[in-house]
CSV table of C-alpha atoms in Angstrom, one decimal:
chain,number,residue,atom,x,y,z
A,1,UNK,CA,-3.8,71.3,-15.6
A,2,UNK,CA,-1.9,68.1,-16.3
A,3,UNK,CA,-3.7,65.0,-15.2
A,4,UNK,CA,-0.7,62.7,-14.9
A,5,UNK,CA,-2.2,59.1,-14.3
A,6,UNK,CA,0.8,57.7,-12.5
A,7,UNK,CA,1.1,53.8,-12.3
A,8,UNK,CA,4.4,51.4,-12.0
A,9,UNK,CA,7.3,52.9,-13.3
A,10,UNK,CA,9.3,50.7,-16.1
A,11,UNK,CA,12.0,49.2,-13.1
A,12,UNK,CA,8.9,48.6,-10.6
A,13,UNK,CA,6.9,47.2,-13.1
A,14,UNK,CA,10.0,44.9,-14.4
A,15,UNK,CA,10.9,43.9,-10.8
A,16,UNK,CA,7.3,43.0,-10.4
A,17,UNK,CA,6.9,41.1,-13.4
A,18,UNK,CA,10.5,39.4,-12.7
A,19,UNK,CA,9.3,38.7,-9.1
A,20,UNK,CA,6.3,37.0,-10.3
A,21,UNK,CA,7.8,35.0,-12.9
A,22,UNK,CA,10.4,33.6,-10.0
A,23,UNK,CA,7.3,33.0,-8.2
A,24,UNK,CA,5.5,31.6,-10.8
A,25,UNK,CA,8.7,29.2,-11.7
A,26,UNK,CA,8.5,28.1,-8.2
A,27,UNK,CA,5.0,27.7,-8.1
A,28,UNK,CA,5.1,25.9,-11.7
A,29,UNK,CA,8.3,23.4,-10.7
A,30,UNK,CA,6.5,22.7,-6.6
A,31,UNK,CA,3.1,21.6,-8.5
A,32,UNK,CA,4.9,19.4,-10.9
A,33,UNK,CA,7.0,17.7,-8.3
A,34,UNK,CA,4.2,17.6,-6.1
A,35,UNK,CA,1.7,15.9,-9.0
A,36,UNK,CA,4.9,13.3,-9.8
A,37,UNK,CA,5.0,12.4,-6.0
A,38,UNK,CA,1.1,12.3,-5.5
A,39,UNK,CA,1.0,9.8,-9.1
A,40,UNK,CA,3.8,7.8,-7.7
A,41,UNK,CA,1.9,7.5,-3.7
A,42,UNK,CA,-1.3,6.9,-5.6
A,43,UNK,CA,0.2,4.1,-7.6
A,44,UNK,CA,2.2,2.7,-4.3
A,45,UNK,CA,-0.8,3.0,-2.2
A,46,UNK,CA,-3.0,0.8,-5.1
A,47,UNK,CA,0.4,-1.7,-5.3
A,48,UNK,CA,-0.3,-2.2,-1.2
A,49,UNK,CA,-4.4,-2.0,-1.6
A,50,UNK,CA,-3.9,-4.6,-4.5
A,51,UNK,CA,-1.2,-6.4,-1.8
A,52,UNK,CA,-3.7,-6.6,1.1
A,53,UNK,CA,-6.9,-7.1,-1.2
A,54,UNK,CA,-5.0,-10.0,-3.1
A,55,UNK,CA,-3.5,-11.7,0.4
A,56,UNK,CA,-6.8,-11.4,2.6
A,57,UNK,CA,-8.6,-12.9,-0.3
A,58,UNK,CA,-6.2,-16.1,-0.8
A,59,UNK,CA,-5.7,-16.5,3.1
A,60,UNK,CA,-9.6,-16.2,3.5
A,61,UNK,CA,-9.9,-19.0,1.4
A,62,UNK,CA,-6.5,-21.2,2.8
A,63,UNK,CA,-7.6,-20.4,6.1
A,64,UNK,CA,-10.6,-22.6,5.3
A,65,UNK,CA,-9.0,-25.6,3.8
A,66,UNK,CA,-6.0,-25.2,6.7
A,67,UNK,CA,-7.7,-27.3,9.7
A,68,UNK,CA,-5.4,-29.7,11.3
A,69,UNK,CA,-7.1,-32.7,12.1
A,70,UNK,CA,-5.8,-35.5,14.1
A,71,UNK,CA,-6.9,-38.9,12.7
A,72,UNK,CA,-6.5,-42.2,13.6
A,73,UNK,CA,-3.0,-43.9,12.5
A,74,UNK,CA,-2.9,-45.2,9.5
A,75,UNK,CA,-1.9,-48.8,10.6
A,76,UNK,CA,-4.8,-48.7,13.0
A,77,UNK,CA,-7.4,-47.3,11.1
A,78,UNK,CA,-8.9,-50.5,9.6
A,79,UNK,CA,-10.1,-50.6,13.3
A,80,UNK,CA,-13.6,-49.4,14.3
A,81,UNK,CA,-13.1,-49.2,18.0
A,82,UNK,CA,-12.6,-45.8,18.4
A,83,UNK,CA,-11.1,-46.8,21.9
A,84,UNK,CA,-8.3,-48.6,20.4
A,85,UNK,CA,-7.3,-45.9,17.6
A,86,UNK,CA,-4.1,-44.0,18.1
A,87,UNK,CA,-4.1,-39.8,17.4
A,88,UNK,CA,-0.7,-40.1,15.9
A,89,UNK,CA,-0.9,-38.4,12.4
A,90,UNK,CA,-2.5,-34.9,11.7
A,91,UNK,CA,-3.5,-33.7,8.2
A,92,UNK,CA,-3.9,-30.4,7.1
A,93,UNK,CA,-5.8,-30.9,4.4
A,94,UNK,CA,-8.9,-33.6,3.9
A,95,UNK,CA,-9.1,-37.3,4.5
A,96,UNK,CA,-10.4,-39.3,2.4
A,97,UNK,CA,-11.3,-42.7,3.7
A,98,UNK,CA,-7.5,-42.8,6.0
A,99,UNK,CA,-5.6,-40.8,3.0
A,100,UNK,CA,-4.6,-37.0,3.8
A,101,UNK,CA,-5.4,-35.7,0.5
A,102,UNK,CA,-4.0,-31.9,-0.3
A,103,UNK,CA,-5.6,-28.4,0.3
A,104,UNK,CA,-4.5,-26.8,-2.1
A,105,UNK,CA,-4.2,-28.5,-5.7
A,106,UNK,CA,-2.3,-26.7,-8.7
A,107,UNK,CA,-2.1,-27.3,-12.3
A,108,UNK,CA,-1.6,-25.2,-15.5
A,109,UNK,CA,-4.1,-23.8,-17.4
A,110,UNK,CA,-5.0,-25.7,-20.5
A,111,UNK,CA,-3.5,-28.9,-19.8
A,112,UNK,CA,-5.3,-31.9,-20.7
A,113,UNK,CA,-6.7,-33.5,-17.6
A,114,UNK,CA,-8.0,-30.7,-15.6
A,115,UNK,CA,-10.6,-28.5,-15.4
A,116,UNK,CA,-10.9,-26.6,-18.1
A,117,UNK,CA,-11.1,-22.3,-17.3
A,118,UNK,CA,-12.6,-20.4,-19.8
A,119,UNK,CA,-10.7,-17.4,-20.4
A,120,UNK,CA,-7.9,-18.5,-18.2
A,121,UNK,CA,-4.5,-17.6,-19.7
A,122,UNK,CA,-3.1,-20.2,-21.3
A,123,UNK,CA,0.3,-21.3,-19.4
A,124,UNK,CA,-0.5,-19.8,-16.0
A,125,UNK,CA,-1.5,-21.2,-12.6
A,126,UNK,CA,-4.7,-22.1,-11.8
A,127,UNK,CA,-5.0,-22.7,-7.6
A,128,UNK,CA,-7.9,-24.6,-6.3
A,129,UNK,CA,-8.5,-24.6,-3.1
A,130,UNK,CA,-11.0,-26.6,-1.0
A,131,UNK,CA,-13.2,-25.2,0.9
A,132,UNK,CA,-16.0,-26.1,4.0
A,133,UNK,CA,-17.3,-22.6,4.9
A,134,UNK,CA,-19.9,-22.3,2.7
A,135,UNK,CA,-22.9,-25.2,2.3
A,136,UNK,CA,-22.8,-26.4,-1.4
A,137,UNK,CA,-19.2,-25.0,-2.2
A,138,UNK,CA,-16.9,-27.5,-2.7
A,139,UNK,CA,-13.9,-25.6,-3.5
A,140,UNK,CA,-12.5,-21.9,-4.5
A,141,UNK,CA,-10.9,-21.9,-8.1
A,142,UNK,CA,-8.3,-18.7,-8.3
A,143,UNK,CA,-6.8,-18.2,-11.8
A,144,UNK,CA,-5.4,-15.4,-14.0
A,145,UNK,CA,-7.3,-14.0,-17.4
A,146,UNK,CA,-7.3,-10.9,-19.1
A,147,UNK,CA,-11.0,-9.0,-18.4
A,148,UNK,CA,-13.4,-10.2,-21.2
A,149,UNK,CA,-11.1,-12.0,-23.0
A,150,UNK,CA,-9.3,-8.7,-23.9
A,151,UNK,CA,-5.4,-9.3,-24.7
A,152,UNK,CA,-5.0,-5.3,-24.3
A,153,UNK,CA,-6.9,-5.3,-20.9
A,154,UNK,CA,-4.5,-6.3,-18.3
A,155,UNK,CA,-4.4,-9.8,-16.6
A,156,UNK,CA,-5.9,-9.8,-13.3
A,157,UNK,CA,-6.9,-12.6,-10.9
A,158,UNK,CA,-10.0,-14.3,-10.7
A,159,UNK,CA,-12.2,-17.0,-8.7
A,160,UNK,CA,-14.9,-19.2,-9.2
A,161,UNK,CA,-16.7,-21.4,-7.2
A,162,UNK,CA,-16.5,-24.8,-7.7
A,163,UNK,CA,-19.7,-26.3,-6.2
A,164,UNK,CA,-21.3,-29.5,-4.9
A,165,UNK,CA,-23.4,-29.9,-7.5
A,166,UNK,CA,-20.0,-30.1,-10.1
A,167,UNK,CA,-21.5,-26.8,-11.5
A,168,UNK,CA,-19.2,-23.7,-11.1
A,169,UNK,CA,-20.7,-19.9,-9.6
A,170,UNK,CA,-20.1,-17.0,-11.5
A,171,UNK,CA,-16.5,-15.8,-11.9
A,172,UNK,CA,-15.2,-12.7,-10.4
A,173,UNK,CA,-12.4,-10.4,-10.9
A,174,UNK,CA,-10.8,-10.2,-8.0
A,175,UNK,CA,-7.6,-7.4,-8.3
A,176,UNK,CA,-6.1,-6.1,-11.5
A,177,UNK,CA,-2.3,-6.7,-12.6
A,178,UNK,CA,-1.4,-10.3,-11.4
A,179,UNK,CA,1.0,-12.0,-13.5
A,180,UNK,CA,1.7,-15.0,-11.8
A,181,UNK,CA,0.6,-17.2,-9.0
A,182,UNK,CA,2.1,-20.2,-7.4
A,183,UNK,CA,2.1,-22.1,-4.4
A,184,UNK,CA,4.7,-24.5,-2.9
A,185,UNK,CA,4.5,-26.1,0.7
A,186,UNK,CA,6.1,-26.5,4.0
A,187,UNK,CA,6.5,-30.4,4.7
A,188,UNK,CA,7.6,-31.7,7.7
A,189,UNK,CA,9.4,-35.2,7.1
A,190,UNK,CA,8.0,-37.6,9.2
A,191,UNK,CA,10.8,-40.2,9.4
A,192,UNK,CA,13.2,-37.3,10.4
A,193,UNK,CA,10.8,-34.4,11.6
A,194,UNK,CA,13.2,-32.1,9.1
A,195,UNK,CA,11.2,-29.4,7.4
A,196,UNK,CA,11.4,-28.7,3.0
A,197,UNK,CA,10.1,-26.2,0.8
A,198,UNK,CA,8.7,-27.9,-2.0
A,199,UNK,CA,5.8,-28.0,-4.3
A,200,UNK,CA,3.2,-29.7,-5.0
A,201,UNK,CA,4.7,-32.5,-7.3
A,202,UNK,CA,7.5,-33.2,-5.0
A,203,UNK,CA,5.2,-34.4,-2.0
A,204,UNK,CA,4.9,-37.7,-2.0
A,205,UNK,CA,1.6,-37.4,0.6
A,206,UNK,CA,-0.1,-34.6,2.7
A,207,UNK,CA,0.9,-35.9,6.1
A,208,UNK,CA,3.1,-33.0,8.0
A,209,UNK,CA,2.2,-30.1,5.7
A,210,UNK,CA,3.2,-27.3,8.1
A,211,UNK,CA,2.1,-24.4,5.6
A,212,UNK,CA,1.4,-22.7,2.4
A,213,UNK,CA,3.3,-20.4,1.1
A,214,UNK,CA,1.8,-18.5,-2.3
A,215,UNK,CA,3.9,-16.3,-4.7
A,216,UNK,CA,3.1,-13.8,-7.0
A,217,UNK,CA,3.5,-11.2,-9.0
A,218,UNK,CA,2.2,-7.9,-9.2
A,219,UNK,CA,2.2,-5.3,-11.9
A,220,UNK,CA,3.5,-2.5,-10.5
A,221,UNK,CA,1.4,0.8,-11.5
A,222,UNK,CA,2.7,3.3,-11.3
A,223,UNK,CA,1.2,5.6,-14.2
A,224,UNK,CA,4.6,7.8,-14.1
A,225,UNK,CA,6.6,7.9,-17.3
A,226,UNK,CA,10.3,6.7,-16.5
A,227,UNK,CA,9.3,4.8,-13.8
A,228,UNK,CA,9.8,0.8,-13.4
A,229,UNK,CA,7.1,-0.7,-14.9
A,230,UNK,CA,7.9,-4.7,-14.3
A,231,UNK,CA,6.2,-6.9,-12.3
A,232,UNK,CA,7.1,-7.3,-8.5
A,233,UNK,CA,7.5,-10.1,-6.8
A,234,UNK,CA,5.3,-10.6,-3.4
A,235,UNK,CA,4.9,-13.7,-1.2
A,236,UNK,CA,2.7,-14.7,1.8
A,237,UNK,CA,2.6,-17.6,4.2
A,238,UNK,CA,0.0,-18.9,6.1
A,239,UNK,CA,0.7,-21.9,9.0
A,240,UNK,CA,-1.7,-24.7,9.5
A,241,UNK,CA,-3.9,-24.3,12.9
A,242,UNK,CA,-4.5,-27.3,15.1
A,243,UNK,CA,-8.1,-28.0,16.0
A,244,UNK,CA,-9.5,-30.6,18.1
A,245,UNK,CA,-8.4,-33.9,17.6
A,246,UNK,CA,-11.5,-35.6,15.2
A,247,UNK,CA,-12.2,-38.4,13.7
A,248,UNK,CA,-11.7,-39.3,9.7
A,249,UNK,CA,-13.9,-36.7,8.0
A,250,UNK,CA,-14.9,-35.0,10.7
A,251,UNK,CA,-15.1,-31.0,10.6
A,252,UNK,CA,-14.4,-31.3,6.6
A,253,UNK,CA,-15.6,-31.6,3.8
A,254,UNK,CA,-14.6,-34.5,1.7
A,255,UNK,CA,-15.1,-34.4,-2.2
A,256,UNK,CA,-13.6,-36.3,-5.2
A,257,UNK,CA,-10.3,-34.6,-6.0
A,258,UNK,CA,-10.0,-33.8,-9.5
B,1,UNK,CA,-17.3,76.2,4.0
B,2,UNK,CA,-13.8,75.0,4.1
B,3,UNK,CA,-10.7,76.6,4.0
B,4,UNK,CA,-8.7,75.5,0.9
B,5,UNK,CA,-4.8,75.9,1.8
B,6,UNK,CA,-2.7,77.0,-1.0
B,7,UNK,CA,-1.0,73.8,-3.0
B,8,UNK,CA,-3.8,71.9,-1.1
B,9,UNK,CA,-5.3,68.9,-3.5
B,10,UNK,CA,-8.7,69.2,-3.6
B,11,UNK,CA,-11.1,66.1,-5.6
B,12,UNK,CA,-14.0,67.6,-7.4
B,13,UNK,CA,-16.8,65.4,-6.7
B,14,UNK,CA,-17.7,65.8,-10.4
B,15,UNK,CA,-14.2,66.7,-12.2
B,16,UNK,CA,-15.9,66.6,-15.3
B,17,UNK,CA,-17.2,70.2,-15.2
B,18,UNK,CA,-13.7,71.4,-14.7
B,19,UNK,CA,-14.0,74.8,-16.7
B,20,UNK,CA,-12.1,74.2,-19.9
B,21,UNK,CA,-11.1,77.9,-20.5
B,22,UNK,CA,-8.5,77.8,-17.8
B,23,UNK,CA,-10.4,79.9,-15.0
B,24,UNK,CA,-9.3,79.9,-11.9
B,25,UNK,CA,-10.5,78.8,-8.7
B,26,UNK,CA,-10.1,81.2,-6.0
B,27,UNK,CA,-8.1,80.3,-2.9
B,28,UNK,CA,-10.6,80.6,0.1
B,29,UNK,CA,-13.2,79.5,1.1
B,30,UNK,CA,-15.3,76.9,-0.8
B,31,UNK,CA,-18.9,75.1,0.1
B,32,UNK,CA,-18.2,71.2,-0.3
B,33,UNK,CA,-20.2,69.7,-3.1
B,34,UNK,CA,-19.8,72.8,-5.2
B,35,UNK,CA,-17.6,72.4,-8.4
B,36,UNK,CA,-15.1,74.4,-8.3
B,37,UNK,CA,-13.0,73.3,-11.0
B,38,UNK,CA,-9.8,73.4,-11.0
B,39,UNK,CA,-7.1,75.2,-8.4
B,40,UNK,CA,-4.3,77.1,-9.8
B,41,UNK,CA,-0.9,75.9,-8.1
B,42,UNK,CA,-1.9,73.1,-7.2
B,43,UNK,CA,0.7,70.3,-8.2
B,44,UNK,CA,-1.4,67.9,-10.6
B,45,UNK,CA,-4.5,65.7,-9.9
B,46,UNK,CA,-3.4,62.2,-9.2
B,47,UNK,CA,-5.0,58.8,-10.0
B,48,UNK,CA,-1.8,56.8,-8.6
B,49,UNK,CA,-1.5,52.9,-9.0
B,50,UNK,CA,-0.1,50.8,-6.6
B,51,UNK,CA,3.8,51.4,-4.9
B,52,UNK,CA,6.2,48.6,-5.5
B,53,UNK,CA,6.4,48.3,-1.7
B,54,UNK,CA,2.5,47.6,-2.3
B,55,UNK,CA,3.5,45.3,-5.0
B,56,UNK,CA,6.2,43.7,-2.8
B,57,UNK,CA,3.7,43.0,0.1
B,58,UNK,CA,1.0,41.8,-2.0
B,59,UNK,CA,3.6,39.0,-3.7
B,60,UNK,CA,4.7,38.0,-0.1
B,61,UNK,CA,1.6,37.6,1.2
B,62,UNK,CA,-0.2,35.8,-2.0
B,63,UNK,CA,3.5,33.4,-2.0
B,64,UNK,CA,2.9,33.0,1.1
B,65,UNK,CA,-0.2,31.0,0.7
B,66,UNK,CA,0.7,29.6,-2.0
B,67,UNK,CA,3.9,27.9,-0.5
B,68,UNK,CA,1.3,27.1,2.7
B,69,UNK,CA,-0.9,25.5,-0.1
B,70,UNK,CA,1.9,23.5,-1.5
B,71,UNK,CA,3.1,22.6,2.2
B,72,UNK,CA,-0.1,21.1,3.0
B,73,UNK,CA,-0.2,18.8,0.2
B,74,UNK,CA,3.1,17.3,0.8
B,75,UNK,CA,2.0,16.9,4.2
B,76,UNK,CA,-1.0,15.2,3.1
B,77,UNK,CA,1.2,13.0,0.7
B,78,UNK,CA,3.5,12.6,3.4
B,79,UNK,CA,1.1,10.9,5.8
B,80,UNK,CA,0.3,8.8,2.9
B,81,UNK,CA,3.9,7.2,2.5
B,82,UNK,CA,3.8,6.8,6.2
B,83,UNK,CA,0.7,4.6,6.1
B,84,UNK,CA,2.4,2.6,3.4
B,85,UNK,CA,5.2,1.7,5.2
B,86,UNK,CA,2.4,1.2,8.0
B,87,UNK,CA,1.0,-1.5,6.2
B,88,UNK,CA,4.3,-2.8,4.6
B,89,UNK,CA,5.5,-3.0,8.4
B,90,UNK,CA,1.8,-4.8,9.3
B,91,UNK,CA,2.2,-7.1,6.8
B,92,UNK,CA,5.6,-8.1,7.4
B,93,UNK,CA,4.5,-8.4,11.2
B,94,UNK,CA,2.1,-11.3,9.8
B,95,UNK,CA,4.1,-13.6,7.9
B,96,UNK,CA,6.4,-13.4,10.9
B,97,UNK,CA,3.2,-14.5,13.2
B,98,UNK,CA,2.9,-17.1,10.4
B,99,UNK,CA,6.3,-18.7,10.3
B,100,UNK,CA,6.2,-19.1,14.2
B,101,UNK,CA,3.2,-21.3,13.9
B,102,UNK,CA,4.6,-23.4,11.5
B,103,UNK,CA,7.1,-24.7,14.7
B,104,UNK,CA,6.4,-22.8,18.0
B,105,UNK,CA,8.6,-25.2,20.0
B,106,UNK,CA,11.7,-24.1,17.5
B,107,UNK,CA,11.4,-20.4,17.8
B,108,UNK,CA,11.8,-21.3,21.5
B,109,UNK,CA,15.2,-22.9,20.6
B,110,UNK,CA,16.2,-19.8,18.0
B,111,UNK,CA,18.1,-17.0,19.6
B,112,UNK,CA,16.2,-13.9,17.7
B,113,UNK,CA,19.5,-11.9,18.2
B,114,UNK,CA,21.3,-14.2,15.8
B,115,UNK,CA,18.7,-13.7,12.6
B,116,UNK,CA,19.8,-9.7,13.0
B,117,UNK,CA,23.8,-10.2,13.5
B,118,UNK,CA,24.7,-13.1,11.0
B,119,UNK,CA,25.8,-12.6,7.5
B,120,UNK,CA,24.5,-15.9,5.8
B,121,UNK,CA,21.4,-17.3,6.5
B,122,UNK,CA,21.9,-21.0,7.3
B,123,UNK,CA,22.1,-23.2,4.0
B,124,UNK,CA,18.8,-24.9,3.3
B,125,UNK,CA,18.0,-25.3,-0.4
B,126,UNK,CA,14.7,-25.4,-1.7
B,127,UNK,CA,13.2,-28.7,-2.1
B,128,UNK,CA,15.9,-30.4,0.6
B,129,UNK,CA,14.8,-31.5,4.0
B,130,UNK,CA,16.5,-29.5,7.0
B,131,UNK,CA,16.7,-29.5,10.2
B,132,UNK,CA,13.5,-27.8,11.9
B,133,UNK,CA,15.9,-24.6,13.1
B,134,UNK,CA,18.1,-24.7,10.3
B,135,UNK,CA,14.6,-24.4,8.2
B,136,UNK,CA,13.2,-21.7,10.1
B,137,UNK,CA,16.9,-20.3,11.0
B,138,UNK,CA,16.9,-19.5,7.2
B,139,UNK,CA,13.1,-17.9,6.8
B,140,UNK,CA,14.0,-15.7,9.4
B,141,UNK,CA,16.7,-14.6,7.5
B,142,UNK,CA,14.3,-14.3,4.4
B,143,UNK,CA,11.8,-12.4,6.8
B,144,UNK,CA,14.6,-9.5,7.9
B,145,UNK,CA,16.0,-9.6,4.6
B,146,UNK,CA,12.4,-8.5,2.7
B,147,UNK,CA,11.7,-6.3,6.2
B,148,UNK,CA,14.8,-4.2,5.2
B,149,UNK,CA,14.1,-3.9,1.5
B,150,UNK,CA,10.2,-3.2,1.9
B,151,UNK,CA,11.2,-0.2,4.5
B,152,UNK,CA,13.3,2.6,4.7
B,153,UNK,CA,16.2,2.6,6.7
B,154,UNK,CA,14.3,-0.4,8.5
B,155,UNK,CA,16.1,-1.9,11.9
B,156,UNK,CA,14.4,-5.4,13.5
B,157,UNK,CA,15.0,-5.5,16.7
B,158,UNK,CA,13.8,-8.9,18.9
B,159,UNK,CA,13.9,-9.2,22.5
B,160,UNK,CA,13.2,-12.5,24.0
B,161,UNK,CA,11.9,-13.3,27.3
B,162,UNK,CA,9.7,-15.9,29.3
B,163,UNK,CA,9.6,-18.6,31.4
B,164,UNK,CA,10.7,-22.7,30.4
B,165,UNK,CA,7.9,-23.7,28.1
B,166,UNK,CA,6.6,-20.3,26.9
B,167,UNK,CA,8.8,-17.7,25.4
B,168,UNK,CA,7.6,-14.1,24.3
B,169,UNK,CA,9.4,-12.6,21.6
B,170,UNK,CA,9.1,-8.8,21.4
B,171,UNK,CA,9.3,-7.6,17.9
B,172,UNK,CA,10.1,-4.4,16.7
B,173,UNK,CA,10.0,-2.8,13.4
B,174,UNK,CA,11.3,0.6,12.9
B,175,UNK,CA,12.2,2.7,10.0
B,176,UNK,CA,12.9,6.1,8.9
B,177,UNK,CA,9.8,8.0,6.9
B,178,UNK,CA,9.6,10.6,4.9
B,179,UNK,CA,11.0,14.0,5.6
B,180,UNK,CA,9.5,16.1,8.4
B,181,UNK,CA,8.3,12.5,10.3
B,182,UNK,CA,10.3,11.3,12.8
B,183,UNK,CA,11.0,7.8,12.6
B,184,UNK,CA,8.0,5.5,12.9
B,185,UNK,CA,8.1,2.0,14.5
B,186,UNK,CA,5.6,-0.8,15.4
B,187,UNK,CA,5.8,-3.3,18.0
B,188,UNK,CA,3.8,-6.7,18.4
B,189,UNK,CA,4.2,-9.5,20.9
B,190,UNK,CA,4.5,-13.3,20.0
B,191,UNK,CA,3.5,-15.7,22.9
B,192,UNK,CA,5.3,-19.3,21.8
């Protein structure tokens, strides 16, 4: 008897083997395309996380130091009947004994005269913003520094509190990849009722500060070879809100500006 | 008992017994479970593999899934994009929320149609006072310009309407996704 074990014949079993290479290929070239686009989505969906994480952060803390407050007119304020006072100026930042003082106060890290940040790259913007939502803080301190002092760690932003006491809280990294960070402000001239974009050096006083507008810059991450690596620039604005018309201090806290 | 046909295969529960010296099997009748070797003329005893129509079927099938796999991934990845530009759109919804509170009274004065149709945004320099509509003439420039870089194929369209003292512009973002989506779009209101 002949026992003939019969399998593929050489052209099935080279059709079969070509068919599944071509699948394979296929199968090969989708996953690699599809492991590119999911890198590239994961890196553009932690660019937006970082986005909304970095700008719900910032306005939490500008929304705070962005009351309006009516206050008695300057030329009038030496009065103390309240009667007689007229509600002609608004300040969006503090009063300090009939002087709108700023919100928002910017300098550079390391310069002589300011607070000095540990670990806070030298060069960059430190923003400190004041703040009344919180008993015994006086004011949120955002900066940029690389994580423990690490020059290979990226630069990310951080924020202290700076409290009543003078003492500061703890630091905390707050997202990962900020390069730069700036704010600039929209004044409304009260002579003319015009409106500039300038920053903080070129206002003169805090009367008519419409808004804040912060920039940035964000690293962008994508993790894919080829891709654009550089920094992307991002900015946000946030509008003043009118609240009822107080008197000089009222509704804020007032500390020393440094 | 069975009839065995002639050229009729028959499998040996236990082939292994098969007589060696060549004896024959006779064509009749046979009681199942019995060995009974091995049947002359019959053809040959196969152990046959798999067809290439088999083969054929198999690949479809197993691509098939595959391909389904593959599909649902970029699906996935593809609603992914489209929450992106979501929250780009969101985003850009807000700072236009903002810059109308910086002046409410102006955005009454601004025709919303004119930010979409001109070619230059009004001249206002940074650090110069401008007029208040000049000022935010220009933002609102800066505002569509950054809406149609941050989205695909993005079109703002802004319908005004209202009663003296209190306008309502109707803003609407839309932009083309990703492949397979239709276009996507996202509306808000903005009492002034």
């Amino acid at each position: 008897m002949r026992l003939r074990q019969e399998g593929l014949t050489l052209i099935e079993l080279l059709i079969s083997v070509a068919l599944s290479m071509s699948m394979t290929l296929v199968f090969i070239q989708l996953h690699v395309q599809s492991h590119f686009v999911s890198a590239r989505q994961q890196s553009v969906s932690r660019q937006l996380e970082n986005i909304a994480t970095l700008q719900h952060l910032l306005s939490h803390s500008l929304r705070d130091a962005l009351y309006t407050i009516s206050i008695p007119d300057i030329n009038a304020s030496s009065s103390t009947d309240s009667a007689s006072m007229t509600f002609s100026n608004t300040c969006a930042g503090i009063v300090v004994q009939g002087q709108c003082m700023a919100p928002v106060t910017s300098w550079v890290a390391g310069d002589s005269g300011w607070p000095h940040i540990s670990g806070a790259v030298t060069g960059s913007s430190v923003l400190q913003i004041r703040q009344s939502c919180c008993p015994g803080v006086v004011a949120d301190q955002f900066y940029l520094a690389h994580r423990g002092g690490l020059q290979s760690n990226p630069i990310s932003l951080y924020r202290r509190r700076l409290q009543s006491n003078g003492g500061y809280a703890a630091s905390v990294e707050l997202v990962e990849g900020v390069s730069e960070l700036s704010v600039s402000f929209i004044m409304q001239d009260n002579l003319t009722g015009g409106l500039a974009l300038v920053n903080g050096e070129q206002v003169p006083e805090w009367w008519g500060l419409k808004a804040v507008r912060v920039r940035y810059r964000l690293q962008n991450m994508t993790g894919v070879a080829g891709e654009n690596q550089d920094a992307l620039s991002y900015s946000f604005t946030l509008a003043s809100r009118q609240v009822q018309q107080t008197g000089d201090g009222v509704g804020v806290q007032v500390y020393a500006a440094h | 008992m069975h009839t065995i046909a002639k050229n009729q295969l028959i499998l040996c529960r236990r082939p292994q017994f098969v007589d060696p010296f060549g004896q024959t099997a006779k064509v009749g009748n046979y009681t199942p479970g019995v060995n009974l070797g091995y049947l002359k003329n019959t053809p040959t005893m196969f152990m046959k593999g798999m067809s290439l129509t088999e083969v054929l079927v198999a690949s479809f099938i197993m691509g098939t899934g595959i391909l389904s796999l593959l599909a649902l991934q970029a699906a996935a990845l593809s609603t992914g994009i489209v929450s992106g530009h979501r929250q780009q759109a969101s985003l850009l919804l807000v700072e236009l929320a903002e810059l109308s509170h910086i002046s409410p009274g102006v955005f009454r004065e601004i025709e919303p149609g004119s930010l979409i149709t001109a070619d230059a945004a009004p001249v206002c320099a940074e650090g110069t006072v401008c007029t208040p509509v000049a000022f935010l003439q220009k933002e609102l420039h800066m505002w569509a310009a950054s809406v149609i870089q941050r989205l695909p194929d993005a079109q703002v369209d802004i319908r005004q309407s209202g009663q003296p003292g209190q306008s309502i512009w109707t803003v609407n973002l839309s932009w083309h996704g990703t492949q397979g989506f239709s276009e996507s779009s996202l509306q808000t209101e903005l009492v002034l």
